[in-house]
GROMACS .gro file of C-alpha atoms in nm:
model
  186
    1GLU     CA    1  -2.872  -0.057   2.174
    2SER     CA    2  -3.060  -0.286   2.410
    3ALA     CA    3  -2.891  -0.413   2.718
    4GLN     CA    4  -2.904  -0.772   2.583
    5ILE     CA    5  -2.727  -0.684   2.256
    6VAL     CA    6  -2.455  -0.485   2.431
    7SER     CA    7  -2.411  -0.763   2.680
    8ASP     CA    8  -2.375  -1.026   2.407
    9GLN     CA    9  -2.120  -0.807   2.221
   10LEU     CA   10  -1.910  -0.735   2.527
   11THR     CA   11  -1.925  -1.100   2.631
   12ALA     CA   12  -1.786  -1.205   2.294
   13VAL     CA   13  -1.507  -0.950   2.323
   14TRP     CA   14  -1.432  -1.042   2.688
   15ASN     CA   15  -1.438  -1.420   2.628
   16ASN     CA   16  -1.200  -1.404   2.337
   17PHE     CA   17  -0.964  -1.116   2.405
   18TYR     CA   18  -0.934  -1.095   2.781
   19ASP     CA   19  -0.583  -1.185   2.894
   20GLY     CA   20  -0.594  -1.055   3.248
   21SER     CA   21  -0.438  -0.722   3.165
   22GLN     CA   22  -0.742  -0.507   3.084
   23SER     CA   23  -1.078  -0.446   3.238
   24LEU     CA   24  -1.413  -0.479   3.054
   25GLU     CA   25  -1.439  -0.103   3.066
   26HIS     CA   26  -1.112  -0.077   2.871
   27TYR     CA   27  -1.265  -0.272   2.577
   28ALA     CA   28  -1.583  -0.068   2.584
   29ASP     CA   29  -1.392   0.259   2.597
   30ALA     CA   30  -1.167   0.148   2.316
   31MET     CA   31  -1.463   0.068   2.088
   32VAL     CA   32  -1.631   0.403   2.171
   33ALA     CA   33  -1.304   0.588   2.096
   34LEU     CA   34  -1.258   0.402   1.766
   35GLY     CA   35  -1.615   0.473   1.670
   36ALA     CA   36  -1.559   0.840   1.738
   37ALA     CA   37  -1.227   0.848   1.549
   38THR     CA   38  -1.362   0.674   1.238
   39ALA     CA   39  -1.685   0.675   1.039
   40SER     CA   40  -1.792   0.361   1.218
   41SER     CA   41  -1.970   0.321   1.553
   42SER     CA   42  -1.894   0.133   1.870
   43ASP     CA   43  -2.201  -0.082   1.792
   44GLU     CA   44  -2.060  -0.170   1.447
   45ILE     CA   45  -1.718  -0.252   1.593
   46ALA     CA   46  -1.861  -0.467   1.872
   47GLY     CA   47  -2.102  -0.642   1.636
   48GLY     CA   48  -1.831  -0.715   1.388
   49LEU     CA   49  -1.591  -0.840   1.648
   50GLU     CA   50  -1.857  -1.085   1.748
   51LYS     CA   51  -1.828  -1.248   1.410
   52PHE     CA   52  -1.459  -1.326   1.430
   53ALA     CA   53  -1.350  -1.290   1.791
   54SER     CA   54  -1.308  -1.661   1.851
   55ILE     CA   55  -1.084  -1.708   1.543
   56ALA     CA   56  -0.893  -1.387   1.633
   57ASP     CA   57  -0.811  -1.535   1.972
   58MET     CA   58  -0.710  -1.869   1.822
   59ILE     CA   59  -0.462  -1.714   1.577
   60GLY     CA   60  -0.313  -1.463   1.826
   61LEU     CA   61  -0.476  -1.151   1.689
   62SER     CA   62  -0.499  -0.888   1.958
   63PHE     CA   63  -0.811  -0.689   2.036
   64ASP     CA   64  -0.636  -0.371   1.922
   65TYR     CA   65  -0.544  -0.513   1.578
   66ALA     CA   66  -0.887  -0.675   1.528
   67ALA     CA   67  -1.089  -0.373   1.630
   68SER     CA   68  -0.874  -0.132   1.428
   69ALA     CA   69  -0.898  -0.343   1.110
   70LEU     CA   70  -1.274  -0.382   1.156
   71ALA     CA   71  -1.325  -0.003   1.218
   72THR     CA   72  -1.110   0.086   0.909
   73ILE     CA   73  -1.295  -0.144   0.674
   74THR     CA   74  -1.635  -0.056   0.811
   75ALA     CA   75  -1.562   0.316   0.792
   76THR     CA   76  -1.425   0.305   0.433
   77THR     CA   77  -1.669   0.057   0.275
   78ARG     CA   78  -1.981   0.132   0.487
   79GLN     CA   79  -2.069  -0.235   0.465
   80SER     CA   80  -2.248  -0.377   0.768
   81GLU     CA   81  -2.056  -0.513   1.068
   82ASP     CA   82  -2.187  -0.862   0.984
   83VAL     CA   83  -2.035  -0.847   0.633
   84VAL     CA   84  -1.703  -0.701   0.748
   85GLY     CA   85  -1.677  -0.930   1.054
   86THR     CA   86  -1.746  -1.235   0.837
   87ALA     CA   87  -1.493  -1.111   0.582
   88LEU     CA   88  -1.221  -1.080   0.847
   89LYS     CA   89  -1.305  -1.429   0.981
   90THR     CA   90  -1.248  -1.565   0.634
   91ILE     CA   91  -0.934  -1.365   0.567
   92TYR     CA   92  -0.763  -1.455   0.895
   93ALA     CA   93  -0.863  -1.824   0.862
   94ARG     CA   94  -0.718  -1.837   0.511
   95MET     CA   95  -0.400  -1.670   0.618
   96GLY     CA   96  -0.354  -1.917   0.899
   97ASP     CA   97  -0.433  -2.213   0.674
   98LEU     CA   98  -0.698  -2.307   0.930
   99SER     CA   99  -0.946  -2.570   0.825
  100ILE     CA  100  -1.263  -2.425   0.688
  101GLU     CA  101  -1.527  -2.636   0.512
  102GLY     CA  102  -1.297  -2.935   0.447
  103GLY     CA  103  -0.970  -2.741   0.395
  104THR     CA  104  -1.066  -2.542   0.087
  105ASP     CA  105  -1.225  -2.204   0.029
  106GLU     CA  106  -1.542  -2.134  -0.163
  107PHE     CA  107  -1.355  -2.174  -0.492
  108GLY     CA  108  -1.177  -2.497  -0.405
  109VAL     CA  109  -0.842  -2.335  -0.327
  110GLY     CA  110  -0.647  -2.544  -0.084
  111LEU     CA  111  -0.567  -2.339   0.219
  112GLY     CA  112  -0.204  -2.450   0.232
  113GLU     CA  113  -0.177  -2.275  -0.106
  114VAL     CA  114  -0.251  -1.939   0.058
  115SER     CA  115   0.060  -1.955   0.280
  116GLY     CA  116   0.258  -2.076  -0.018
  117GLN     CA  117   0.158  -1.774  -0.227
  118LEU     CA  118   0.248  -1.544   0.055
  119GLU     CA  119   0.586  -1.709   0.086
  120GLN     CA  120   0.648  -1.615  -0.277
  121VAL     CA  121   0.624  -1.241  -0.186
  122GLY     CA  122   0.835  -1.285   0.125
  123ILE     CA  123   0.558  -1.307   0.383
  124HIS     CA  124   0.599  -1.599   0.625
  125ILE     CA  125   0.295  -1.728   0.813
  126LEU     CA  126   0.504  -1.963   1.037
  127ASP     CA  127   0.797  -1.880   1.250
  128ASP     CA  128   1.127  -2.075   1.261
  129ASN     CA  129   0.967  -2.335   1.493
  130ASN     CA  130   0.666  -2.389   1.251
  131ASN     CA  131   0.433  -2.205   1.488
  132LEU     CA  132   0.172  -1.964   1.353
  133ARG     CA  133   0.296  -1.607   1.377
  134ASP     CA  134   0.071  -1.331   1.513
  135MET     CA  135  -0.166  -1.217   1.239
  136GLY     CA  136  -0.124  -0.853   1.332
  137THR     CA  137   0.245  -0.874   1.256
  138ILE     CA  138   0.183  -1.053   0.931
  139ILE     CA  139  -0.074  -0.793   0.821
  140GLU     CA  140   0.179  -0.514   0.904
  141GLU     CA  141   0.443  -0.691   0.687
  142VAL     CA  142   0.203  -0.707   0.394
  143ALA     CA  143   0.114  -0.339   0.442
  144LYS     CA  144   0.484  -0.239   0.435
  145LYS     CA  145   0.521  -0.402   0.096
  146TRP     CA  146   0.177  -0.301  -0.034
  147GLN     CA  147   0.264   0.046  -0.171
  148GLY     CA  148   0.567  -0.089  -0.356
  149TRP     CA  149   0.363  -0.337  -0.551
  150THR     CA  150   0.176  -0.264  -0.877
  151GLU     CA  151  -0.198  -0.256  -0.871
  152ALA     CA  152  -0.202  -0.595  -1.041
  153GLN     CA  153   0.031  -0.735  -0.768
  154GLN     CA  154  -0.187  -0.586  -0.497
  155GLN     CA  155  -0.496  -0.744  -0.639
  156SER     CA  156  -0.324  -1.080  -0.682
  157VAL     CA  157  -0.201  -1.079  -0.321
  158ALA     CA  158  -0.538  -0.963  -0.187
  159ILE     CA  159  -0.717  -1.244  -0.373
  160ALA     CA  160  -0.459  -1.496  -0.253
  161ILE     CA  161  -0.507  -1.389   0.108
  162ALA     CA  162  -0.877  -1.312   0.116
  163GLY     CA  163  -1.037  -1.507  -0.173
  164LYS     CA  164  -1.242  -1.367  -0.459
  165ARG     CA  165  -1.536  -1.283  -0.232
  166GLN     CA  166  -1.351  -1.094   0.036
  167TYR     CA  167  -1.049  -0.935  -0.140
  168ASN     CA  168  -1.218  -0.596  -0.168
  169ASN     CA  169  -1.231  -0.572   0.208
  170LEU     CA  170  -0.861  -0.651   0.240
  171MET     CA  171  -0.777  -0.399  -0.030
  172SER     CA  172  -0.981  -0.139   0.158
  173LEU     CA  173  -0.768  -0.208   0.471
  174PHE     CA  174  -0.433  -0.171   0.288
  175ASN     CA  175  -0.544   0.121   0.075
  176ASN     CA  176  -0.642   0.305   0.391
  177TRP     CA  177  -0.346   0.202   0.605
  178ASP     CA  178  -0.305   0.546   0.751
  179MET     CA  179  -0.660   0.528   0.894
  180TYR     CA  180  -0.578   0.183   1.033
  181THR     CA  181  -0.264   0.301   1.206
  182ASP     CA  182  -0.446   0.603   1.344
  183ALA     CA  183  -0.716   0.368   1.468
  184LEU     CA  184  -0.454   0.140   1.623
  185ASN     CA  185  -0.294   0.434   1.797
  186THR     CA  186  -0.639   0.539   1.931
   0.00000   0.00000   0.00000
C-alpha cells in the first residue's frame, strides 16, 4: 500500500486504541500476524478498523477484540474491509444503545429495545452501576450461549443485535468462534 494509506490506517488505530501500554509497532505487528493467521490481510484489518475504531474506543472494545472480530468476519465472508468495518460499527453501536440516526436503526427499531432483547436471553449490556460493560466481554457471553441455541434462536438474537442488514456478519463471527479465539490468541 502507499505510505499515505498505511499512515492513515495506523493513525486511526493509534488515535483510538493507544492506552500508553503498546507501541505503534505492536499494532502493526498484530495486524500482520492476524493477516497471516487468517484469510484476511493486514491491509484489510487496518482498513476495516478505520471504519469503527472511534466507536470501539468509546464503548471500551480493545484493539485485540476489534481486530480479531474483523479478521474473522473478513476471512470467512470475504467481504471488503469497508463492508465488515461498517457492519461492526453498526453492531457495536446497537449493542451499546448508542444514538445513531435519531436513536433508531434503519428499520425504525428503537435502540433501547436491543439491550432489552438481550436481557431476555440473559445478556446484560450495563453493569450493576448502569455503566456500559466492555463489548468484548458481552460478545464472549453471547458466544458461550450461541451453540446451545437453536438455529432460529441464533438468527433471532443476531437480528436483534445487528439488525437485518448486518446480522449475517455477526452470525459469521459466532459460527466461526474457534477462528476468532485463535485470532485473539494470535
